[in-house]
Amino acid sequence: MSSLAVRKAAPAAGTTPGTAQGPPPRRRRIALVPTVTLLIGALYCLLPVAWVVIAATKSGSELFSTFTFLPGTGFTQNVSDLNAYRDGVYWKWMANSALYAGLGAFLSTAVSAFSGYALAIYRFRGRETVFNILLAGVLMPPVILAIPQYLLMAEADLTDSYASVLLPLVLSPYGVYLARIYSAAAVPADIVEAGRMDGASELRIFTRIALPMMVPGLVTVFLFQFVAVWNNFLLPYIMLSDDEKFPITLGLFTLLEQGSNTPALYTLVITGALLAVIPLVALFLVVQRFWSLDLLSGAVKS
């Protein structure tokens, strides 16, 4: 035979010639456990969403007589009935939710930005005590604060007003906590000192130097607050009695209560719940795009 004949590579130690190498069966089984767990969690979260999407397409007669996940033919009529219900009060509820969530999240983000920056940058006596009190506020369930907030608003004669829902939302302990953590990581102390040495005021340093660095974290605070206020039910339920000022959550609740006597309203509740999710999905898509652009711009600047 020729000396240039190709030699077969020797099999690796611990393997049998002619067999494919791969992870041991035990390791492969263990790797499947988190995948199956995530799939079960995804189904648990997505099945109610799928039910709402499909149920919104059914008419009142189809809702209780057809298979659960079989689409119907009444979505257009459901939207039309919802639009005609009490001269379009549903859209008034949507506008109220947009006002509460948009303005409330903006004010809360502004307060969180100022407070978080001050707690992260400035050194003063009692700073950690204030921060620990805020952490205690994060752990406090909203249901415990609802009644005291109502009593305060009643004392100020602000109940059953837009302010009674907006004012308790301005201070968010969790938002301040996130803003402080992000400020400490994103705003270098050297840059702040350099601004002071150049003669810039503290407000100018915050607005022109620190705030642009904090924008990604503040966008996160805004998103969390917007979703929390949009989904808030207990506070408006306690504060408001005029249904013209109801947010979408409380308005759909009143529709659901009336549906026990008028089953035809169930289709309006389901269709309204589906339409109420669309602004949250749109906001998340916009914010996700903003995060991507911010990361890319940061990479280019660096």
PDB file of C-alpha atoms in Angstrom:
ATOM      1  CA  MET A   1       0.000   0.000   0.000  1.00  0.00           C
ATOM      2  CA  SER A   2       1.132   3.549  -0.614  1.00  0.00           C
ATOM      3  CA  SER A   3       2.597   5.542   2.276  1.00  0.00           C
ATOM      4  CA  LEU A   4       0.203   8.384   1.380  1.00  0.00           C
ATOM      5  CA  ALA A   5      -2.850   6.368   2.370  1.00  0.00           C
ATOM      6  CA  VAL A   6      -5.240   8.296   4.567  1.00  0.00           C
ATOM      7  CA  ARG A   7      -5.320   7.138   8.117  1.00  0.00           C
ATOM      8  CA  LYS A   8      -8.539   7.081  10.005  1.00  0.00           C
ATOM      9  CA  ALA A   9      -8.550   9.258  13.082  1.00  0.00           C
ATOM     10  CA  ALA A  10      -8.492   7.361  16.323  1.00  0.00           C
ATOM     11  CA  PRO A  11     -11.764   7.521  18.278  1.00  0.00           C
ATOM     12  CA  ALA A  12     -11.844   9.769  21.283  1.00  0.00           C
ATOM     13  CA  ALA A  13     -11.265   8.247  24.652  1.00  0.00           C
ATOM     14  CA  GLY A  14     -14.397   6.762  26.182  1.00  0.00           C
ATOM     15  CA  THR A  15     -16.303   6.510  22.857  1.00  0.00           C
ATOM     16  CA  THR A  16     -17.118   3.604  20.614  1.00  0.00           C
ATOM     17  CA  PRO A  17     -15.896   3.711  16.985  1.00  0.00           C
ATOM     18  CA  GLY A  18     -18.696   4.330  14.500  1.00  0.00           C
ATOM     19  CA  THR A  19     -21.078   5.996  16.948  1.00  0.00           C
ATOM     20  CA  ALA A  20     -22.065   9.713  16.995  1.00  0.00           C
ATOM     21  CA  GLN A  21     -20.892  11.725  19.953  1.00  0.00           C
ATOM     22  CA  GLY A  22     -23.361  13.851  21.943  1.00  0.00           C
ATOM     23  CA  PRO A  23     -24.373  14.920  25.406  1.00  0.00           C
ATOM     24  CA  PRO A  24     -25.160  12.156  27.862  1.00  0.00           C
ATOM     25  CA  PRO A  25     -28.863  11.224  28.001  1.00  0.00           C
ATOM     26  CA  ARG A  26     -29.133  12.417  31.625  1.00  0.00           C
ATOM     27  CA  ARG A  27     -27.871  15.904  30.765  1.00  0.00           C
ATOM     28  CA  ARG A  28     -30.206  16.044  27.763  1.00  0.00           C
ATOM     29  CA  ARG A  29     -33.190  15.159  29.953  1.00  0.00           C
ATOM     30  CA  ILE A  30     -32.233  17.831  32.489  1.00  0.00           C
ATOM     31  CA  ALA A  31     -31.982  20.431  29.707  1.00  0.00           C
ATOM     32  CA  LEU A  32     -35.540  19.630  28.627  1.00  0.00           C
ATOM     33  CA  VAL A  33     -36.977  20.469  32.063  1.00  0.00           C
ATOM     34  CA  PRO A  34     -36.621  24.295  31.826  1.00  0.00           C
ATOM     35  CA  THR A  35     -37.848  24.239  28.204  1.00  0.00           C
ATOM     36  CA  VAL A  36     -40.993  22.304  29.117  1.00  0.00           C
ATOM     37  CA  THR A  37     -41.523  24.574  32.140  1.00  0.00           C
ATOM     38  CA  LEU A  38     -41.280  27.697  29.967  1.00  0.00           C
ATOM     39  CA  LEU A  39     -43.691  26.219  27.426  1.00  0.00           C
ATOM     40  CA  ILE A  40     -46.224  25.443  30.155  1.00  0.00           C
ATOM     41  CA  GLY A  41     -45.848  28.988  31.530  1.00  0.00           C
ATOM     42  CA  ALA A  42     -46.293  30.454  28.046  1.00  0.00           C
ATOM     43  CA  LEU A  43     -49.470  28.432  27.491  1.00  0.00           C
ATOM     44  CA  TYR A  44     -50.784  29.491  30.885  1.00  0.00           C
ATOM     45  CA  CYS A  45     -50.283  33.162  29.978  1.00  0.00           C
ATOM     46  CA  LEU A  46     -51.346  33.012  26.319  1.00  0.00           C
ATOM     47  CA  LEU A  47     -54.465  30.841  26.554  1.00  0.00           C
ATOM     48  CA  PRO A  48     -56.571  33.587  28.224  1.00  0.00           C
ATOM     49  CA  VAL A  49     -55.371  36.055  25.586  1.00  0.00           C
ATOM     50  CA  ALA A  50     -56.280  33.625  22.814  1.00  0.00           C
ATOM     51  CA  TRP A  51     -59.701  33.105  24.391  1.00  0.00           C
ATOM     52  CA  VAL A  52     -60.384  36.856  24.506  1.00  0.00           C
ATOM     53  CA  VAL A  53     -59.301  37.302  20.876  1.00  0.00           C
ATOM     54  CA  ILE A  54     -61.530  34.456  19.666  1.00  0.00           C
ATOM     55  CA  ALA A  55     -64.478  35.250  21.946  1.00  0.00           C
ATOM     56  CA  ALA A  56     -64.516  38.853  20.703  1.00  0.00           C
ATOM     57  CA  THR A  57     -65.341  37.529  17.219  1.00  0.00           C
ATOM     58  CA  LYS A  58     -68.504  35.755  18.400  1.00  0.00           C
ATOM     59  CA  SER A  59     -72.018  37.087  18.567  1.00  0.00           C
ATOM     60  CA  GLY A  60     -74.152  36.712  21.674  1.00  0.00           C
ATOM     61  CA  SER A  61     -75.680  33.471  20.429  1.00  0.00           C
ATOM     62  CA  GLU A  62     -72.332  32.013  19.321  1.00  0.00           C
ATOM     63  CA  LEU A  63     -70.560  32.850  22.573  1.00  0.00           C
ATOM     64  CA  PHE A  64     -72.344  30.148  24.596  1.00  0.00           C
ATOM     65  CA  SER A  65     -73.217  27.654  21.859  1.00  0.00           C
ATOM     66  CA  THR A  66     -70.011  27.095  19.851  1.00  0.00           C
ATOM     67  CA  PHE A  67     -66.665  25.510  20.658  1.00  0.00           C
ATOM     68  CA  THR A  68     -64.488  27.730  22.858  1.00  0.00           C
ATOM     69  CA  PHE A  69     -61.628  28.200  20.386  1.00  0.00           C
ATOM     70  CA  LEU A  70     -63.762  28.320  17.241  1.00  0.00           C
ATOM     71  CA  PRO A  71     -63.844  31.845  15.732  1.00  0.00           C
ATOM     72  CA  GLY A  72     -67.206  33.500  15.223  1.00  0.00           C
ATOM     73  CA  THR A  73     -68.673  35.974  12.761  1.00  0.00           C
ATOM     74  CA  GLY A  74     -69.791  38.840  14.983  1.00  0.00           C
ATOM     75  CA  PHE A  75     -66.702  40.948  15.643  1.00  0.00           C
ATOM     76  CA  THR A  76     -67.783  43.854  13.439  1.00  0.00           C
ATOM     77  CA  GLN A  77     -71.240  43.894  15.012  1.00  0.00           C
ATOM     78  CA  ASN A  78     -69.718  43.712  18.511  1.00  0.00           C
ATOM     79  CA  VAL A  79     -67.558  46.767  17.823  1.00  0.00           C
ATOM     80  CA  SER A  80     -70.557  48.590  16.399  1.00  0.00           C
ATOM     81  CA  ASP A  81     -72.693  47.745  19.454  1.00  0.00           C
ATOM     82  CA  LEU A  82     -69.890  48.786  21.773  1.00  0.00           C
ATOM     83  CA  ASN A  83     -69.548  52.086  19.945  1.00  0.00           C
ATOM     84  CA  ALA A  84     -73.300  52.693  20.196  1.00  0.00           C
ATOM     85  CA  TYR A  85     -73.618  51.726  23.859  1.00  0.00           C
ATOM     86  CA  ARG A  86     -74.712  54.841  25.795  1.00  0.00           C
ATOM     87  CA  ASP A  87     -73.596  57.132  22.982  1.00  0.00           C
ATOM     88  CA  GLY A  88     -70.034  55.849  22.970  1.00  0.00           C
ATOM     89  CA  VAL A  89     -69.270  55.984  26.684  1.00  0.00           C
ATOM     90  CA  TYR A  90     -66.679  53.233  26.139  1.00  0.00           C
ATOM     91  CA  TRP A  91     -64.431  55.655  24.268  1.00  0.00           C
ATOM     92  CA  LYS A  92     -64.897  58.161  27.084  1.00  0.00           C
ATOM     93  CA  TRP A  93     -63.567  55.499  29.441  1.00  0.00           C
ATOM     94  CA  MET A  94     -60.640  54.874  27.094  1.00  0.00           C
ATOM     95  CA  ALA A  95     -59.856  58.592  26.992  1.00  0.00           C
ATOM     96  CA  ASN A  96     -59.994  58.748  30.784  1.00  0.00           C
ATOM     97  CA  SER A  97     -57.579  55.822  31.030  1.00  0.00           C
ATOM     98  CA  ALA A  98     -55.233  57.523  28.564  1.00  0.00           C
ATOM     99  CA  LEU A  99     -55.369  60.686  30.685  1.00  0.00           C
ATOM    100  CA  TYR A 100     -54.795  58.884  33.979  1.00  0.00           C
ATOM    101  CA  ALA A 101     -52.066  56.615  32.610  1.00  0.00           C
ATOM    102  CA  GLY A 102     -50.306  59.133  30.356  1.00  0.00           C
ATOM    103  CA  LEU A 103     -50.295  62.144  32.670  1.00  0.00           C
ATOM    104  CA  GLY A 104     -49.868  60.038  35.802  1.00  0.00           C
ATOM    105  CA  ALA A 105     -46.928  58.115  34.348  1.00  0.00           C
ATOM    106  CA  PHE A 106     -45.302  61.329  33.076  1.00  0.00           C
ATOM    107  CA  LEU A 107     -45.583  63.093  36.454  1.00  0.00           C
ATOM    108  CA  SER A 108     -44.451  59.990  38.309  1.00  0.00           C
ATOM    109  CA  THR A 109     -41.446  59.609  36.002  1.00  0.00           C
ATOM    110  CA  ALA A 110     -40.483  63.261  36.529  1.00  0.00           C
ATOM    111  CA  VAL A 111     -40.690  62.937  40.317  1.00  0.00           C
ATOM    112  CA  SER A 112     -38.769  59.652  40.182  1.00  0.00           C
ATOM    113  CA  ALA A 113     -36.049  61.243  38.042  1.00  0.00           C
ATOM    114  CA  PHE A 114     -35.483  64.161  40.422  1.00  0.00           C
ATOM    115  CA  SER A 115     -35.706  61.985  43.544  1.00  0.00           C
ATOM    116  CA  GLY A 116     -33.582  59.129  42.235  1.00  0.00           C
ATOM    117  CA  TYR A 117     -30.887  61.497  40.969  1.00  0.00           C
ATOM    118  CA  ALA A 118     -30.760  63.337  44.308  1.00  0.00           C
ATOM    119  CA  LEU A 119     -30.516  60.093  46.290  1.00  0.00           C
ATOM    120  CA  ALA A 120     -27.786  58.765  44.005  1.00  0.00           C
ATOM    121  CA  ILE A 121     -25.577  61.865  43.597  1.00  0.00           C
ATOM    122  CA  TYR A 122     -25.916  63.983  46.728  1.00  0.00           C
ATOM    123  CA  ARG A 123     -24.553  63.039  50.120  1.00  0.00           C
ATOM    124  CA  PHE A 124     -26.665  64.276  53.025  1.00  0.00           C
ATOM    125  CA  ARG A 125     -27.655  63.142  56.475  1.00  0.00           C
ATOM    126  CA  GLY A 126     -30.568  60.730  56.478  1.00  0.00           C
ATOM    127  CA  ARG A 127     -30.189  59.751  52.846  1.00  0.00           C
ATOM    128  CA  GLU A 128     -30.189  56.019  53.525  1.00  0.00           C
ATOM    129  CA  THR A 129     -33.102  56.416  55.934  1.00  0.00           C
ATOM    130  CA  VAL A 130     -35.161  58.082  53.218  1.00  0.00           C
ATOM    131  CA  PHE A 131     -34.193  55.358  50.786  1.00  0.00           C
ATOM    132  CA  ASN A 132     -35.135  52.615  53.239  1.00  0.00           C
ATOM    133  CA  ILE A 133     -38.528  54.236  53.773  1.00  0.00           C
ATOM    134  CA  LEU A 134     -39.030  54.193  50.015  1.00  0.00           C
ATOM    135  CA  LEU A 135     -38.118  50.519  49.930  1.00  0.00           C
ATOM    136  CA  ALA A 136     -40.731  49.897  52.602  1.00  0.00           C
ATOM    137  CA  GLY A 137     -43.210  51.683  50.337  1.00  0.00           C
ATOM    138  CA  VAL A 138     -42.333  49.287  47.516  1.00  0.00           C
ATOM    139  CA  LEU A 139     -43.293  46.356  49.745  1.00  0.00           C
ATOM    140  CA  MET A 140     -46.556  47.990  50.850  1.00  0.00           C
ATOM    141  CA  PRO A 141     -49.618  46.521  49.066  1.00  0.00           C
ATOM    142  CA  PRO A 142     -51.719  49.221  47.333  1.00  0.00           C
ATOM    143  CA  VAL A 143     -54.883  47.905  48.977  1.00  0.00           C
ATOM    144  CA  ILE A 144     -53.568  49.038  52.372  1.00  0.00           C
ATOM    145  CA  LEU A 145     -53.013  52.597  51.136  1.00  0.00           C
ATOM    146  CA  ALA A 146     -56.307  52.983  49.259  1.00  0.00           C
ATOM    147  CA  ILE A 147     -58.502  53.819  52.262  1.00  0.00           C
ATOM    148  CA  PRO A 148     -56.061  56.352  53.816  1.00  0.00           C
ATOM    149  CA  GLN A 149     -55.701  57.994  50.409  1.00  0.00           C
ATOM    150  CA  TYR A 150     -59.471  58.239  50.107  1.00  0.00           C
ATOM    151  CA  LEU A 151     -59.733  59.843  53.542  1.00  0.00           C
ATOM    152  CA  LEU A 152     -57.058  62.391  52.611  1.00  0.00           C
ATOM    153  CA  MET A 153     -58.822  63.234  49.360  1.00  0.00           C
ATOM    154  CA  ALA A 154     -62.149  63.522  51.163  1.00  0.00           C
ATOM    155  CA  GLU A 155     -60.568  65.894  53.680  1.00  0.00           C
ATOM    156  CA  ALA A 156     -59.348  68.047  50.786  1.00  0.00           C
ATOM    157  CA  ASP A 157     -62.751  67.775  49.048  1.00  0.00           C
ATOM    158  CA  LEU A 158     -61.172  66.171  45.967  1.00  0.00           C
ATOM    159  CA  THR A 159     -63.076  62.886  45.799  1.00  0.00           C
ATOM    160  CA  ASP A 160     -64.924  62.048  42.586  1.00  0.00           C
ATOM    161  CA  SER A 161     -62.509  64.167  40.562  1.00  0.00           C
ATOM    162  CA  TYR A 162     -59.692  63.485  38.131  1.00  0.00           C
ATOM    163  CA  ALA A 163     -57.216  64.781  40.702  1.00  0.00           C
ATOM    164  CA  SER A 164     -58.301  62.141  43.220  1.00  0.00           C
ATOM    165  CA  VAL A 165     -56.989  59.445  40.864  1.00  0.00           C
ATOM    166  CA  LEU A 166     -53.955  61.332  39.560  1.00  0.00           C
ATOM    167  CA  LEU A 167     -52.430  62.726  42.763  1.00  0.00           C
ATOM    168  CA  PRO A 168     -51.873  59.386  44.582  1.00  0.00           C
ATOM    169  CA  LEU A 169     -50.052  58.115  41.492  1.00  0.00           C
ATOM    170  CA  VAL A 170     -47.459  60.890  41.294  1.00  0.00           C
ATOM    171  CA  LEU A 171     -45.110  59.369  43.866  1.00  0.00           C
ATOM    172  CA  SER A 172     -44.068  55.840  42.960  1.00  0.00           C
ATOM    173  CA  PRO A 173     -41.631  54.259  45.455  1.00  0.00           C
ATOM    174  CA  TYR A 174     -40.651  51.635  42.902  1.00  0.00           C
ATOM    175  CA  GLY A 175     -40.020  54.316  40.283  1.00  0.00           C
ATOM    176  CA  VAL A 176     -37.793  56.275  42.668  1.00  0.00           C
ATOM    177  CA  TYR A 177     -35.926  53.066  43.505  1.00  0.00           C
ATOM    178  CA  LEU A 178     -35.292  52.289  39.817  1.00  0.00           C
ATOM    179  CA  ALA A 179     -34.269  55.890  39.101  1.00  0.00           C
ATOM    180  CA  ARG A 180     -31.787  55.898  41.972  1.00  0.00           C
ATOM    181  CA  ILE A 181     -30.216  52.598  40.935  1.00  0.00           C
ATOM    182  CA  TYR A 182     -29.950  53.687  37.302  1.00  0.00           C
ATOM    183  CA  SER A 183     -28.620  57.149  38.173  1.00  0.00           C
ATOM    184  CA  ALA A 184     -25.874  55.665  40.317  1.00  0.00           C
ATOM    185  CA  ALA A 185     -24.815  53.405  37.434  1.00  0.00           C
ATOM    186  CA  ALA A 186     -25.289  55.741  34.453  1.00  0.00           C
ATOM    187  CA  VAL A 187     -24.215  59.156  35.755  1.00  0.00           C
ATOM    188  CA  PRO A 188     -20.492  59.227  36.681  1.00  0.00           C
ATOM    189  CA  ALA A 189     -19.630  61.440  39.624  1.00  0.00           C
ATOM    190  CA  ASP A 190     -16.631  62.815  37.685  1.00  0.00           C
ATOM    191  CA  ILE A 191     -18.920  64.305  35.028  1.00  0.00           C
ATOM    192  CA  VAL A 192     -21.069  65.971  37.670  1.00  0.00           C
ATOM    193  CA  GLU A 193     -17.967  67.438  39.332  1.00  0.00           C
ATOM    194  CA  ALA A 194     -16.663  68.637  35.983  1.00  0.00           C
ATOM    195  CA  GLY A 195     -19.947  70.460  35.369  1.00  0.00           C
ATOM    196  CA  ARG A 196     -19.702  72.129  38.774  1.00  0.00           C
ATOM    197  CA  MET A 197     -16.122  73.221  38.091  1.00  0.00           C
ATOM    198  CA  ASP A 198     -17.280  74.789  34.819  1.00  0.00           C
ATOM    199  CA  GLY A 199     -19.753  76.880  36.781  1.00  0.00           C
ATOM    200  CA  ALA A 200     -22.964  75.106  35.745  1.00  0.00           C
ATOM    201  CA  SER A 201     -25.856  75.208  38.192  1.00  0.00           C
ATOM    202  CA  GLU A 202     -27.191  71.996  39.729  1.00  0.00           C
ATOM    203  CA  LEU A 203     -30.386  72.249  37.672  1.00  0.00           C
ATOM    204  CA  ARG A 204     -28.419  72.707  34.459  1.00  0.00           C
ATOM    205  CA  ILE A 205     -26.188  69.737  35.294  1.00  0.00           C
ATOM    206  CA  PHE A 206     -29.274  67.614  35.856  1.00  0.00           C
ATOM    207  CA  THR A 207     -31.195  68.689  32.759  1.00  0.00           C
ATOM    208  CA  ARG A 208     -28.303  68.934  30.274  1.00  0.00           C
ATOM    209  CA  ILE A 209     -25.898  66.244  31.485  1.00  0.00           C
ATOM    210  CA  ALA A 210     -27.525  63.707  33.804  1.00  0.00           C
ATOM    211  CA  LEU A 211     -31.018  63.513  32.306  1.00  0.00           C
ATOM    212  CA  PRO A 212     -29.918  62.365  28.806  1.00  0.00           C
ATOM    213  CA  MET A 213     -27.876  59.607  30.457  1.00  0.00           C
ATOM    214  CA  MET A 214     -30.896  58.524  32.503  1.00  0.00           C
ATOM    215  CA  VAL A 215     -33.361  58.387  29.603  1.00  0.00           C
ATOM    216  CA  PRO A 216     -33.329  54.568  29.091  1.00  0.00           C
ATOM    217  CA  GLY A 217     -34.018  53.972  32.775  1.00  0.00           C
ATOM    218  CA  LEU A 218     -36.714  56.663  32.853  1.00  0.00           C
ATOM    219  CA  VAL A 219     -38.401  55.105  29.831  1.00  0.00           C
ATOM    220  CA  THR A 220     -38.601  51.881  31.822  1.00  0.00           C
ATOM    221  CA  VAL A 221     -40.128  53.742  34.769  1.00  0.00           C
ATOM    222  CA  PHE A 222     -42.655  55.399  32.443  1.00  0.00           C
ATOM    223  CA  LEU A 223     -43.642  52.056  30.915  1.00  0.00           C
ATOM    224  CA  PHE A 224     -44.102  50.372  34.287  1.00  0.00           C
ATOM    225  CA  GLN A 225     -46.145  53.272  35.617  1.00  0.00           C
ATOM    226  CA  PHE A 226     -48.276  53.535  32.490  1.00  0.00           C
ATOM    227  CA  VAL A 227     -49.170  49.843  32.607  1.00  0.00           C
ATOM    228  CA  ALA A 228     -49.822  49.960  36.363  1.00  0.00           C
ATOM    229  CA  VAL A 229     -52.115  53.000  36.084  1.00  0.00           C
ATOM    230  CA  TRP A 230     -53.889  51.677  32.986  1.00  0.00           C
ATOM    231  CA  ASN A 231     -54.685  48.413  34.803  1.00  0.00           C
ATOM    232  CA  ASN A 232     -55.492  50.115  38.111  1.00  0.00           C
ATOM    233  CA  PHE A 233     -58.949  49.278  39.409  1.00  0.00           C
ATOM    234  CA  LEU A 234     -59.080  49.676  43.178  1.00  0.00           C
ATOM    235  CA  LEU A 235     -58.172  53.362  43.447  1.00  0.00           C
ATOM    236  CA  PRO A 236     -60.721  54.612  40.850  1.00  0.00           C
ATOM    237  CA  TYR A 237     -63.309  52.263  42.322  1.00  0.00           C
ATOM    238  CA  ILE A 238     -62.926  53.930  45.720  1.00  0.00           C
ATOM    239  CA  MET A 239     -62.451  57.518  44.551  1.00  0.00           C
ATOM    240  CA  LEU A 240     -64.999  57.905  41.729  1.00  0.00           C
ATOM    241  CA  SER A 241     -68.767  57.743  41.617  1.00  0.00           C
ATOM    242  CA  ASP A 242     -69.450  59.540  38.321  1.00  0.00           C
ATOM    243  CA  ASP A 243     -69.181  56.944  35.547  1.00  0.00           C
ATOM    244  CA  GLU A 244     -68.222  59.671  33.065  1.00  0.00           C
ATOM    245  CA  LYS A 245     -64.845  59.791  34.863  1.00  0.00           C
ATOM    246  CA  PHE A 246     -64.324  56.023  35.032  1.00  0.00           C
ATOM    247  CA  PRO A 247     -61.202  54.484  33.492  1.00  0.00           C
ATOM    248  CA  ILE A 248     -61.601  51.525  31.179  1.00  0.00           C
ATOM    249  CA  THR A 249     -61.099  48.944  33.935  1.00  0.00           C
ATOM    250  CA  LEU A 250     -63.899  50.318  36.092  1.00  0.00           C
ATOM    251  CA  GLY A 251     -66.148  50.898  33.092  1.00  0.00           C
ATOM    252  CA  LEU A 252     -65.815  47.287  31.934  1.00  0.00           C
ATOM    253  CA  PHE A 253     -66.500  46.158  35.500  1.00  0.00           C
ATOM    254  CA  THR A 254     -69.809  48.018  35.514  1.00  0.00           C
ATOM    255  CA  LEU A 255     -70.659  46.444  32.161  1.00  0.00           C
ATOM    256  CA  LEU A 256     -69.839  43.007  33.550  1.00  0.00           C
ATOM    257  CA  GLU A 257     -72.111  43.588  36.546  1.00  0.00           C
ATOM    258  CA  GLN A 258     -74.951  44.577  34.244  1.00  0.00           C
ATOM    259  CA  GLY A 259     -74.269  41.489  32.148  1.00  0.00           C
ATOM    260  CA  SER A 260     -75.582  39.282  34.957  1.00  0.00           C
ATOM    261  CA  ASN A 261     -79.027  40.689  34.157  1.00  0.00           C
ATOM    262  CA  THR A 262     -78.446  41.341  30.436  1.00  0.00           C
ATOM    263  CA  PRO A 263     -76.320  38.515  28.962  1.00  0.00           C
ATOM    264  CA  ALA A 264     -76.037  40.382  25.649  1.00  0.00           C
ATOM    265  CA  LEU A 265     -73.588  42.757  27.345  1.00  0.00           C
ATOM    266  CA  TYR A 266     -71.030  39.965  27.802  1.00  0.00           C
ATOM    267  CA  THR A 267     -69.940  40.324  24.175  1.00  0.00           C
ATOM    268  CA  LEU A 268     -69.425  44.058  24.740  1.00  0.00           C
ATOM    269  CA  VAL A 269     -67.271  43.362  27.805  1.00  0.00           C
ATOM    270  CA  ILE A 270     -65.098  40.867  25.930  1.00  0.00           C
ATOM    271  CA  THR A 271     -64.730  43.094  22.872  1.00  0.00           C
ATOM    272  CA  GLY A 272     -63.957  46.089  25.085  1.00  0.00           C
ATOM    273  CA  ALA A 273     -61.316  44.094  26.972  1.00  0.00           C
ATOM    274  CA  LEU A 274     -59.650  43.163  23.681  1.00  0.00           C
ATOM    275  CA  LEU A 275     -59.602  46.753  22.435  1.00  0.00           C
ATOM    276  CA  ALA A 276     -58.259  47.952  25.795  1.00  0.00           C
ATOM    277  CA  VAL A 277     -55.131  45.820  25.375  1.00  0.00           C
ATOM    278  CA  ILE A 278     -54.173  47.371  22.024  1.00  0.00           C
ATOM    279  CA  PRO A 279     -52.767  50.656  23.479  1.00  0.00           C
ATOM    280  CA  LEU A 280     -50.527  48.705  25.858  1.00  0.00           C
ATOM    281  CA  VAL A 281     -49.182  46.525  23.042  1.00  0.00           C
ATOM    282  CA  ALA A 282     -48.577  49.595  20.866  1.00  0.00           C
ATOM    283  CA  LEU A 283     -46.779  51.387  23.698  1.00  0.00           C
ATOM    284  CA  PHE A 284     -44.561  48.388  24.357  1.00  0.00           C
ATOM    285  CA  LEU A 285     -43.602  48.147  20.679  1.00  0.00           C
ATOM    286  CA  VAL A 286     -42.731  51.859  20.567  1.00  0.00           C
ATOM    287  CA  VAL A 287     -40.682  51.660  23.771  1.00  0.00           C
ATOM    288  CA  GLN A 288     -38.892  48.519  22.586  1.00  0.00           C
ATOM    289  CA  ARG A 289     -37.849  50.347  19.431  1.00  0.00           C
ATOM    290  CA  PHE A 290     -36.638  53.277  21.536  1.00  0.00           C
ATOM    291  CA  TRP A 291     -34.512  50.958  23.678  1.00  0.00           C
ATOM    292  CA  SER A 292     -32.910  49.482  20.560  1.00  0.00           C
ATOM    293  CA  LEU A 293     -32.140  52.919  19.122  1.00  0.00           C
ATOM    294  CA  ASP A 294     -30.684  54.076  22.437  1.00  0.00           C
ATOM    295  CA  LEU A 295     -28.371  51.077  22.653  1.00  0.00           C
ATOM    296  CA  LEU A 296     -27.202  51.599  19.066  1.00  0.00           C
ATOM    297  CA  SER A 297     -26.593  55.322  19.607  1.00  0.00           C
ATOM    298  CA  GLY A 298     -24.646  54.558  22.767  1.00  0.00           C
ATOM    299  CA  ALA A 299     -22.469  52.119  20.874  1.00  0.00           C
ATOM    300  CA  VAL A 300     -21.781  54.673  18.119  1.00  0.00           C
ATOM    301  CA  LYS A 301     -20.938  57.428  20.599  1.00  0.00           C
ATOM    302  CA  SER A 302     -18.562  55.182  22.492  1.00  0.00           C
TER     303      SER A 302
END
